[in-house]
Coordinates of C-alpha atoms and ligand atoms in Angstrom, one line a residue:
Chain N
M1 CA -0.8 15.3 22.6
E2 CA -1.3 13.1 25.6
N3 CA 0.6 9.8 26.1
K4 CA -2.4 7.3 25.6
F5 CA -1.3 3.9 26.5
L6 CA -3.2 1.5 24.1
G7 CA -1.5 -1.7 25.4
F8 CA -0.1 -4.3 23.1
G9 CA -1.1 -4.5 19.4
L10 CA -0.5 -6.0 15.9
G11 CA -0.2 -4.8 12.4
L12 CA -3.4 -5.8 10.8
R13 CA -2.6 -8.1 7.7
T14 CA -5.0 -9.5 5.2
E15 CA -4.0 -13.0 6.2
H16 CA -5.5 -12.4 9.6
F17 CA -8.7 -10.5 8.4
Q18 CA -11.1 -13.6 9.0
D19 CA -9.5 -14.9 12.1
I20 CA -9.8 -11.5 13.8
L21 CA -13.3 -11.1 12.6
N22 CA -14.5 -14.5 13.5
N23 CA -12.5 -15.0 16.8
Q24 CA -11.8 -11.4 18.0
P25 CA -8.6 -12.4 19.5
A26 CA -7.3 -10.6 22.6
I27 CA -5.4 -7.9 20.8
D28 CA -5.4 -4.4 22.6
W29 CA -5.2 -2.5 19.2
L30 CA -4.4 -2.6 15.6
E31 CA -2.1 -0.7 13.4
I32 CA -3.0 -0.4 9.5
I33 CA -0.7 0.4 6.5
S34 CA -2.6 3.6 5.3
E35 CA -1.7 3.2 1.6
N36 CA -3.3 -0.3 1.5
F37 CA -6.7 1.2 2.0
F38 CA -6.5 4.1 -0.5
V39 CA -9.0 2.2 -2.5
A40 CA -12.7 3.2 -3.1
G41 CA -14.4 -0.1 -1.7
G42 CA -14.6 -3.7 -1.9
K43 CA -13.7 -6.5 0.5
P44 CA -10.4 -5.0 2.1
K45 CA -12.4 -1.7 3.0
H46 CA -15.4 -3.8 4.2
Y47 CA -13.3 -5.9 6.5
L48 CA -11.4 -3.0 7.8
H49 CA -14.6 -0.9 8.9
Q50 CA -16.0 -4.3 10.5
I51 CA -12.6 -4.6 12.4
R52 CA -12.5 -0.9 13.3
N53 CA -15.8 -1.5 15.1
T54 CA -14.3 -3.6 17.6
Y55 CA -10.5 -2.6 17.9
P56 CA -8.8 0.7 18.5
M57 CA -6.6 1.6 15.6
V58 CA -3.8 3.7 14.4
M59 CA -2.8 4.6 10.9
H60 CA 1.0 3.9 9.8
G61 CA 2.0 5.3 6.3
V62 CA 4.9 4.5 4.2
S63 CA 4.7 7.1 1.2
L64 CA 4.5 10.3 3.0
S65 CA 8.1 10.9 1.7
I66 CA 8.5 13.6 4.5
G67 CA 12.3 14.0 3.6
S68 CA 11.8 14.3 0.0
T69 CA 13.0 17.6 -2.0
D70 CA 10.0 17.2 -4.1
P71 CA 7.0 19.2 -3.1
L72 CA 4.7 17.8 -0.7
N73 CA 2.4 15.4 -2.5
Q74 CA -1.1 16.9 -1.9
S75 CA -3.3 14.1 -3.5
Y76 CA -1.6 11.8 -1.1
L77 CA -2.4 14.1 1.8
R78 CA -6.0 14.2 0.7
N79 CA -6.2 10.4 0.6
L80 CA -4.6 10.4 4.0
T81 CA -7.1 12.8 5.2
Q82 CA -10.1 10.9 3.8
L83 CA -8.8 7.6 5.3
I84 CA -8.3 9.6 8.7
H85 CA -12.0 10.7 8.5
E86 CA -13.1 7.3 7.9
I87 CA -11.1 5.3 10.5
E88 CA -10.7 8.0 13.3
P89 CA -7.6 6.5 14.4
E90 CA -5.9 7.3 17.7
W91 CA -2.8 8.9 15.8
V92 CA -1.0 8.8 12.5
S93 CA 2.5 7.9 11.9
D94 CA 5.1 7.6 8.9
H95 CA 8.7 7.5 8.7
L96 CA 11.8 9.7 9.1
C97 CA 12.9 9.0 5.6
W98 CA 12.3 9.7 2.0
T99 CA 10.6 7.6 -0.6
S100 CA 10.3 9.6 -3.8
I101 CA 12.0 12.2 -6.0
G102 CA 11.3 13.8 -9.4
N103 CA 7.7 11.9 -9.1
V104 CA 9.5 8.4 -9.1
N105 CA 8.5 6.4 -6.0
S106 CA 11.1 3.8 -4.7
H107 CA 8.4 2.4 -2.4
D108 CA 11.5 1.9 0.1
L109 CA 12.3 4.0 3.3
L110 CA 15.4 5.6 2.1
P111 CA 17.8 7.4 4.5
L112 CA 18.4 10.9 4.9
P113 CA 21.8 12.7 5.3
Y114 CA 22.0 13.8 9.0
S115 CA 22.9 17.3 8.0
E116 CA 21.5 20.8 8.7
E117 CA 19.9 21.3 5.5
A118 CA 18.0 17.8 6.1
I119 CA 16.8 18.8 9.6
N120 CA 15.5 22.2 8.5
H121 CA 14.0 20.7 5.4
V122 CA 12.3 17.8 7.3
A123 CA 11.2 20.1 10.3
D124 CA 9.5 22.4 7.9
R125 CA 7.8 19.8 6.0
I126 CA 6.6 17.8 9.1
K127 CA 5.1 21.2 10.4
Q128 CA 3.2 21.7 6.9
V129 CA 1.9 18.2 7.1
Q130 CA 0.7 18.6 10.9
D131 CA -1.1 21.9 9.7
V132 CA -3.1 20.2 6.8
L133 CA -3.9 17.1 8.9
G134 CA -4.8 19.3 11.9
Q135 CA -2.8 17.1 14.3
Q136 CA 0.5 16.1 15.5
I137 CA 2.2 12.9 13.9
L138 CA 4.6 10.3 14.8
L139 CA 7.7 9.7 12.8
E140 CA 9.4 6.4 13.0
N141 CA 13.2 5.8 13.0
V142 CA 13.9 3.5 9.9
S143 CA 16.5 0.7 9.4
S144 CA 19.5 1.9 7.3
Y145 CA 22.2 0.3 5.5
L146 CA 24.5 3.2 4.5
T147 CA 25.7 6.6 5.9
Y148 CA 26.2 9.7 3.7
N149 CA 29.6 11.4 4.0
E150 CA 27.9 14.7 4.8
S151 CA 26.2 13.5 7.9
I152 CA 27.4 15.6 10.9
C153 CA 25.9 13.9 13.8
P154 CA 24.7 10.4 14.7
E155 CA 21.0 9.4 13.9
W156 CA 19.7 10.0 17.5
E157 CA 20.7 13.5 17.4
F158 CA 19.3 14.0 14.1
I159 CA 16.0 12.5 15.0
S160 CA 15.8 14.4 18.4
E161 CA 16.6 17.8 16.7
V162 CA 13.9 17.0 14.0
V163 CA 11.1 16.2 16.3
S164 CA 11.9 19.1 18.7
R165 CA 12.0 21.7 15.8
A166 CA 8.8 20.2 14.3
D167 CA 7.0 19.5 17.7
C168 CA 6.1 16.0 16.4
Y169 CA 6.4 12.5 18.3
I170 CA 8.4 9.7 17.7
L171 CA 7.4 6.0 17.0
L172 CA 10.4 4.3 18.2
D173 CA 11.3 1.0 16.4
I174 CA 13.4 -1.0 18.5
N175 CA 14.2 -3.5 16.0
N176 CA 15.3 -0.7 13.6
I177 CA 17.7 0.8 16.2
Y178 CA 19.3 -2.8 16.5
V179 CA 19.4 -3.3 12.9
S180 CA 21.0 0.2 12.3
A181 CA 23.4 -0.1 15.4
R182 CA 24.7 -3.5 13.7
N183 CA 25.0 -2.1 10.2
H184 CA 26.7 1.1 11.5
G185 CA 28.6 0.0 14.4
F186 CA 26.9 2.0 17.4
E187 CA 25.7 1.1 20.7
P188 CA 22.0 0.7 20.4
Q189 CA 21.8 1.7 24.5
E190 CA 23.4 5.1 23.4
Y191 CA 20.8 5.7 20.8
I192 CA 17.9 4.9 23.2
N193 CA 19.4 6.9 26.2
A194 CA 19.6 10.0 23.9
I195 CA 16.0 10.0 23.0
D196 CA 13.6 12.5 24.9
T197 CA 11.2 10.5 27.0
K198 CA 8.4 13.0 26.5
R199 CA 8.5 12.5 22.6
V200 CA 8.0 8.7 22.5
R201 CA 4.3 7.7 21.9
Q202 CA 4.7 4.1 20.4
F203 CA 7.0 1.2 20.0
H204 CA 7.5 -1.3 16.9
L205 CA 9.0 -4.5 17.6
A206 CA 9.8 -7.0 14.7
G207 CA 12.3 -9.6 13.6
H208 CA 15.0 -9.3 11.0
T209 CA 17.6 -11.4 9.0
D210 CA 21.0 -11.5 10.1
Y211 CA 23.6 -12.0 7.4
G212 CA 26.5 -11.7 9.8
D213 CA 28.2 -8.5 8.6
Y214 CA 25.1 -6.9 8.3
V215 CA 21.4 -7.2 9.1
I216 CA 18.2 -6.6 7.0
D217 CA 15.0 -5.4 8.5
T218 CA 12.8 -8.2 6.9
H219 CA 9.8 -8.4 9.3
D220 CA 9.7 -12.1 8.6
H221 CA 10.8 -13.6 11.9
E222 CA 10.2 -13.9 15.5
I223 CA 11.8 -10.9 17.6
C224 CA 15.2 -11.9 18.7
D225 CA 16.7 -11.8 22.2
P226 CA 18.9 -8.8 21.9
V227 CA 15.8 -6.7 20.6
W228 CA 13.9 -8.1 23.6
D229 CA 16.7 -6.8 25.7
L230 CA 16.4 -3.4 24.2
Y231 CA 12.7 -3.4 24.8
Q232 CA 13.3 -4.1 28.5
L233 CA 15.7 -1.1 28.4
C234 CA 13.1 1.0 26.5
C235 CA 10.3 0.2 29.1
Q236 CA 12.5 1.1 31.9
R237 CA 13.3 4.6 30.2
F238 CA 10.1 5.5 28.7
G239 CA 7.5 3.7 30.8
A240 CA 4.3 2.2 29.5
I241 CA 4.2 3.1 25.7
S242 CA 1.8 1.6 23.3
T243 CA 3.7 -1.4 21.8
L244 CA 3.1 -3.1 18.4
I245 CA 4.5 -6.2 16.7
E246 CA 5.1 -6.1 13.0
R247 CA 5.2 -9.0 10.9
D248 CA 5.1 -8.5 7.1
D249 CA 6.4 -11.7 5.6
N250 CA 6.4 -15.6 6.6
I251 CA 3.3 -14.6 8.5
P252 CA 2.1 -17.1 11.2
A253 CA -1.1 -17.9 12.6
I254 CA -2.4 -15.1 15.0
N255 CA -1.6 -17.4 18.1
S256 CA 2.1 -17.3 17.5
L257 CA 1.9 -13.4 17.4
L258 CA -0.2 -13.5 20.5
S259 CA 2.4 -15.1 22.4
E260 CA 5.0 -12.6 21.4
L261 CA 2.6 -9.9 22.6
A262 CA 2.1 -11.8 25.8
R263 CA 5.9 -11.7 26.0
A264 CA 6.1 -8.1 25.5
R265 CA 3.4 -7.6 28.0
S266 CA 5.3 -9.5 30.6
V267 CA 8.5 -7.6 30.0
L268 CA 6.7 -4.3 30.7
D269 CA 4.8 -5.8 33.8
Q270 CA 8.3 -6.8 35.2
T271 CA 9.8 -3.2 34.7
D272 CA 9.7 -0.9 38.0
L273 CA 7.8 2.1 36.5
S274 CA 8.6 4.1 39.5
S275 CA 12.1 4.6 38.2
T276 CA 11.1 5.6 34.6
N277 CA 11.6 9.0 33.3
Q278 CA 8.2 9.2 31.8
L279 CA 6.6 12.6 32.8
S280 CA 3.2 12.8 31.3
Chain E
M1 CA 23.6 21.5 17.6
N2 CA 24.3 25.0 16.9
K3 CA 21.2 26.7 15.4
S4 CA 23.2 29.7 14.1
R5 CA 24.6 27.4 11.5
T6 CA 21.0 26.7 10.2
I7 CA 20.8 26.8 6.4
R8 CA 17.3 27.8 5.1
T9 CA 16.5 25.7 2.0
T10 CA 12.9 26.7 1.2
D11 CA 14.0 27.9 -2.2
D12 CA 12.7 25.0 -4.4
K13 CA 14.5 26.4 -7.5
S14 CA 18.0 26.2 -5.9
P15 CA 19.3 22.6 -6.5
T16 CA 20.4 21.7 -2.9
G17 CA 22.9 19.2 -1.6
L18 CA 19.9 17.1 -0.3
K19 CA 18.1 17.3 -3.7
V20 CA 21.2 16.2 -5.7
R21 CA 21.8 13.4 -3.3
Q22 CA 18.3 12.0 -3.4
Q23 CA 18.4 12.2 -7.4
Q24 CA 21.6 10.3 -7.2
L25 CA 20.5 7.3 -4.9
M26 CA 17.3 7.2 -7.2
D27 CA 19.3 7.1 -10.2
F28 CA 21.3 4.2 -8.7
L29 CA 18.0 2.3 -7.9
L30 CA 16.8 2.8 -11.3
S31 CA 19.8 2.2 -13.4
G32 CA 22.9 1.4 -11.2
N33 CA 24.4 4.8 -12.0
P34 CA 27.4 5.0 -9.5
D35 CA 27.5 8.7 -9.0
I36 CA 26.2 8.3 -5.3
Q37 CA 28.9 5.8 -4.4
Q38 CA 31.6 8.4 -3.6
H39 CA 29.2 10.1 -1.1
I40 CA 28.6 7.0 1.2
A41 CA 30.9 6.6 4.1
Q42 CA 33.1 3.4 4.1
Q43 CA 32.0 1.5 7.5
G44 CA 33.4 -1.7 8.9
K45 CA 33.3 -4.8 6.8
T46 CA 30.6 -4.1 4.4
S47 CA 31.8 -2.3 1.3
T48 CA 29.7 0.8 -0.1
Q49 CA 28.7 -1.2 -3.0
S50 CA 27.3 -3.9 -0.7
R51 CA 25.4 -1.2 1.2
L52 CA 24.0 0.4 -2.0
G53 CA 23.2 -3.2 -3.3
I54 CA 20.9 -3.9 -0.4
Y55 CA 18.7 -0.9 -1.4
R56 CA 18.8 -2.0 -5.1
N57 CA 17.9 -5.6 -4.3
A58 CA 14.9 -4.4 -2.2
Y59 CA 13.7 -1.9 -4.8
S60 CA 13.5 -4.7 -7.6
S61 CA 12.2 -7.5 -5.3
R62 CA 9.5 -5.3 -3.9
L63 CA 8.1 -4.4 -7.3
R64 CA 8.6 -8.1 -8.7
D65 CA 6.6 -9.2 -5.6
V66 CA 3.7 -6.6 -6.8
I67 CA 3.5 -8.1 -10.3
D68 CA 3.6 -11.6 -9.0
I69 CA 0.7 -11.0 -6.5
D70 CA -1.3 -8.9 -9.0
H71 CA -0.8 -11.2 -11.9
P72 CA -0.7 -14.8 -10.9
I73 CA -2.3 -16.3 -14.0
T74 CA 0.0 -14.3 -16.4
G75 CA 2.9 -15.5 -14.4
T76 CA 1.9 -19.2 -14.4
Y77 CA 1.2 -18.9 -18.2
L78 CA 4.6 -17.4 -18.9
G79 CA 6.5 -19.9 -16.8
D80 CA 9.5 -18.7 -14.7
E81 CA 12.1 -17.7 -17.2
L82 CA 9.7 -15.4 -19.4
F83 CA 8.2 -14.1 -16.0
E84 CA 11.5 -13.0 -15.0
L85 CA 12.3 -11.4 -18.2
M86 CA 9.1 -9.5 -18.2
V87 CA 9.4 -8.3 -14.6
N88 CA 12.9 -7.1 -15.1
Q89 CA 12.1 -5.2 -18.4
Y90 CA 8.8 -3.7 -17.0
I91 CA 10.6 -2.4 -13.8
Q92 CA 13.2 -0.8 -16.0
Q93 CA 10.7 0.8 -18.2
H94 CA 7.9 1.8 -15.9
P95 CA 9.2 3.2 -12.6
S96 CA 6.6 3.5 -9.9
N97 CA 4.9 7.1 -10.3
G98 CA 2.2 6.9 -7.4
T99 CA 2.3 6.5 -3.8
S100 CA 0.5 3.2 -3.9
L101 CA 1.8 0.1 -5.2
R102 CA -1.8 -1.0 -6.3
H103 CA -1.2 1.0 -9.8
F104 CA 2.2 0.0 -10.4
A105 CA 1.7 -2.8 -12.9
N106 CA -1.3 -0.8 -14.6
N107 CA 0.8 -0.6 -17.8
L108 CA 1.8 -4.2 -17.9
P109 CA -0.9 -5.2 -20.6
D110 CA 0.3 -2.4 -22.9
F111 CA 3.9 -3.2 -22.2
L112 CA 3.3 -7.0 -23.1
G113 CA 1.4 -6.0 -26.3
Q114 CA 4.3 -3.8 -27.5
H115 CA 7.6 -5.5 -26.6
P116 CA 9.3 -8.7 -27.9
P117 CA 9.2 -11.6 -27.2
F118 CA 5.6 -11.0 -25.5
N119 CA 4.1 -9.2 -28.7
D120 CA 4.5 -12.3 -30.7
N121 CA 1.7 -13.8 -28.8
L122 CA -0.8 -11.2 -28.1
Q123 CA -2.8 -13.5 -25.8
I124 CA -0.5 -12.6 -23.3
S125 CA -1.2 -9.0 -23.2
E126 CA -4.8 -10.0 -23.1
L127 CA -4.7 -12.3 -20.2
A128 CA -2.8 -9.5 -18.2
R129 CA -5.4 -7.0 -19.0
F130 CA -8.1 -9.5 -17.8
E131 CA -6.4 -9.7 -14.7
R132 CA -6.2 -5.9 -14.3
I133 CA -10.0 -5.7 -14.9
L134 CA -10.6 -8.2 -12.3
L135 CA -8.4 -6.2 -9.9
S136 CA -10.3 -2.9 -10.7
S137 CA -13.6 -4.5 -10.1
F138 CA -12.4 -6.1 -6.9
D139 CA -11.7 -2.7 -5.1
A140 CA -14.1 -0.3 -6.9
A141 CA -16.3 1.9 -4.9
D142 CA -19.2 0.3 -2.9
A143 CA -22.9 1.3 -3.9
N144 CA -26.4 -0.1 -3.3
R145 CA -27.9 -2.6 -5.7
I146 CA -31.5 -2.4 -7.1
S147 CA -33.8 -5.4 -6.5
L148 CA -36.2 -6.8 -9.0
P149 CA -39.4 -5.8 -7.0
Q150 CA -38.0 -2.3 -6.9
L151 CA -37.9 -2.4 -10.8
S152 CA -41.5 -4.1 -10.8
S153 CA -43.0 -1.3 -8.5
L154 CA -42.1 1.3 -11.4
P155 CA -45.3 2.6 -12.8
A156 CA -45.7 1.8 -16.5
D157 CA -45.5 5.4 -17.8
A158 CA -42.0 5.7 -16.1
W159 CA -40.5 3.0 -18.2
P160 CA -39.6 5.0 -21.4
T161 CA -37.6 7.7 -19.6
M162 CA -35.9 5.5 -17.1
T163 CA -31.9 5.5 -17.1
I164 CA -29.9 2.5 -15.7
N165 CA -26.9 2.8 -13.7
F166 CA -24.4 0.2 -13.2
H167 CA -22.7 -0.8 -10.0
P168 CA -19.2 0.9 -9.8
S169 CA -17.5 -2.4 -10.1
V170 CA -19.0 -3.2 -13.5
Q171 CA -16.4 -3.4 -16.5
L172 CA -16.6 -4.8 -19.9
F173 CA -14.0 -6.8 -21.2
N174 CA -13.8 -7.1 -24.9
T175 CA -11.2 -9.2 -26.4
H176 CA -10.0 -10.9 -29.6
W177 CA -8.4 -14.0 -27.9
N178 CA -9.6 -16.9 -25.7
V179 CA -8.0 -15.7 -22.7
V180 CA -10.9 -16.1 -20.3
A181 CA -10.8 -19.7 -21.1
I182 CA -7.0 -19.8 -20.6
W183 CA -7.4 -17.8 -17.4
Q184 CA -10.0 -20.3 -16.0
A185 CA -7.9 -23.3 -16.9
I186 CA -4.9 -22.2 -15.3
T187 CA -7.0 -21.1 -12.0
Q188 CA -8.4 -24.7 -12.1
Q189 CA -4.8 -25.9 -12.3
T190 CA -5.4 -27.6 -15.7
N191 CA -3.8 -27.3 -19.0
P192 CA -4.8 -24.1 -20.8
P193 CA -6.2 -24.5 -24.2
A194 CA -4.1 -23.4 -27.3
P195 CA -4.5 -19.6 -27.9
E196 CA -7.2 -18.9 -30.4
Q197 CA -8.6 -15.8 -32.1
C198 CA -12.1 -15.0 -31.4
N199 CA -14.4 -12.0 -30.4
E200 CA -15.7 -12.2 -26.9
S201 CA -17.2 -9.7 -24.5
W202 CA -17.4 -10.3 -20.9
L203 CA -19.3 -8.4 -18.1
V204 CA -17.2 -8.1 -15.0
W205 CA -18.6 -7.2 -11.7
R206 CA -18.3 -7.7 -7.9
N207 CA -21.4 -9.5 -6.4
S208 CA -23.1 -8.7 -3.1
E209 CA -21.0 -11.1 -1.5
M210 CA -18.0 -9.1 -2.7
L211 CA -16.7 -11.6 -4.9
T212 CA -15.6 -10.7 -8.4
E213 CA -17.6 -12.6 -11.3
F214 CA -17.5 -12.4 -15.0
Q215 CA -20.3 -13.6 -17.4
N216 CA -20.1 -13.8 -21.2
M217 CA -22.4 -11.2 -22.9
D218 CA -24.5 -11.9 -26.0
N219 CA -25.0 -9.3 -28.7
I220 CA -28.1 -8.1 -27.2
A221 CA -26.5 -7.4 -23.8
L222 CA -23.4 -6.0 -25.3
W223 CA -25.6 -3.4 -27.4
M224 CA -27.8 -2.5 -24.4
F225 CA -24.4 -1.9 -22.3
H226 CA -23.1 0.6 -24.7
Q227 CA -26.4 2.3 -25.0
I228 CA -26.6 2.5 -21.1
K229 CA -23.0 3.8 -20.9
A230 CA -23.9 6.5 -23.5
G231 CA -26.8 7.6 -21.2
A232 CA -29.7 6.3 -23.3
D233 CA -33.1 5.9 -21.5
F234 CA -35.2 2.9 -21.8
A235 CA -37.3 4.0 -24.9
T236 CA -34.0 5.1 -26.7
I237 CA -32.5 1.7 -25.8
C238 CA -35.3 -0.4 -27.3
E239 CA -35.6 1.7 -30.4
S240 CA -32.0 1.2 -31.1
L241 CA -32.4 -2.6 -30.4
L242 CA -34.5 -2.5 -33.5
E243 CA -31.2 -2.9 -35.4
I244 CA -30.6 -6.4 -34.0
V245 CA -33.9 -7.6 -32.8
A246 CA -37.3 -8.3 -34.3
E247 CA -39.8 -5.5 -33.6
G248 CA -42.1 -7.6 -31.6
A249 CA -39.3 -8.9 -29.4
V250 CA -37.5 -5.9 -28.3
S251 CA -39.0 -4.9 -25.1
A252 CA -39.0 -8.5 -23.9
A253 CA -35.4 -9.0 -24.8
A254 CA -34.5 -5.6 -23.0
V255 CA -36.3 -6.6 -20.1
D256 CA -34.6 -9.9 -19.8
V257 CA -31.1 -8.7 -20.2
L258 CA -32.1 -5.9 -17.3
T259 CA -33.5 -8.5 -15.1
R260 CA -30.4 -10.8 -15.4
W261 CA -28.1 -7.9 -14.5
I262 CA -30.4 -6.9 -11.4
N263 CA -30.2 -10.4 -10.3
M264 CA -26.6 -10.6 -10.7
G265 CA -26.2 -7.5 -8.4
A266 CA -24.9 -5.4 -11.4
I267 CA -27.3 -2.4 -11.4
S268 CA -27.1 0.2 -8.5
N269 CA -30.1 2.4 -9.4
I270 CA -32.6 3.4 -12.0
G271 CA -33.4 7.0 -12.6
T272 CA -36.6 8.4 -13.8
D273 CA -38.1 11.7 -14.8
T274 CA -39.0 12.5 -11.2
A275 CA -37.0 10.2 -8.8
V276 CA -34.1 7.8 -8.5
V277 CA -35.1 4.3 -7.3
R278 CA -32.3 3.1 -5.0
S279 CA -31.9 0.1 -2.9
T280 CA -32.1 1.2 0.9
Ligands
FE2_1 FE1 8.6 -0.3 12.2

């Protein structure tokens, strides 16, 4: 999978459907939540197809449950395959986590222990999913609030080992690194500098809620300054990587998100890319 | 990481550490079972209880939001206190089994019809059922709609054997309560009428502008609806209508209902012995 730089994109939200269709704002690309379009028809699908005619898209899932010890959910994979066929996305991503067990879905991105058992299990399942979909996928690092006693390595070693064994790619959520760093007391720079530059194909940027002793990944605020600083570091390390701003709550008019996109663009523009480690 | 330590975990039958841990975290989310707690690391100022609590709050607030968004009218009708009671009990009793939140509240009408205090007022369950029918019409499959000129172009000898197919969004809502009037009043932000028992049948469908509509059905329309769903052809429908319509008036009455449905955009196609007449 080549590193295709799509530019600066937004997560597609129903609140913005009309605005995007009527005004075609200058957004380079859009990311959809796959499961929101696992419906037969009607307005959401209609808007999706219309918007797809104008904008490059990627599909981002939340229910693959790649880390679950349940069998892979075949009907989920069929739905995903069907939507891939309809949308022809640039790529497909989900999260390095688990969401369901025993056929009960938490609809949350639950953390895995960073153990050999989990690495083997997840890497095997990613390979199976990539076989079914006939393409490599991207997996995103999640925000987490707890650490299991059986974890034997930091998160960055876990994710590096998983993606290298499974031969998949990383959707690096820079806000999630910041949130987890605050919650677990590690240095976000150490995380970023440990990630293989050849494996990262997309960035996420988002806002969070700071409770002092801990931080929650709420996607309901603007991106904060420490996350912008980490974004700059990521641009230096990884070069031009397709960048997407996520907003899921307290959703503002598109213009205010466009100004955040402009800021991301200027961070990359001001990065001296000749010194990056990006190889491809 | 030393790969010689790798433990293979592909045998689904052996309960692995990972599987046990996932079940424990899920049990905590569902019921507050504290077994997981001893497997969570102590880190910094935030206790393991608080860390787990972040996940439990996120779990219930996400599911609460789904019910709130899917059932705004039932929510308003109940008022805040009863709404919270309903949400808490429903989340307890009906964990999500699917990958899409779209279906999480599918069992809400039955739940409301069976559990106190809600089952003392059966119109609540009916109101929720009406909202779910509107939802399933909203994102039902797309299909063509036949037009009146297409019906008129049918040769006279094709009429007796013609079969009629509804648009996939068409639903029948049969109720013993005046919940459509209650729904309309709350939607218009006026006081809902007192609950009243009545026998009403409503046709719910999505029109060609993709707006969900509903219309009260008279006896003849209801009769024809059931005949059509049972696969009856036009001659059989007319013959059966003799039970409720005077002999000379049958075909005019049937054509009248069919014409109305076609104008509403509720008919996808008409099948004849030799061909299917479809909109193009
Ligand atoms: Fe993200």
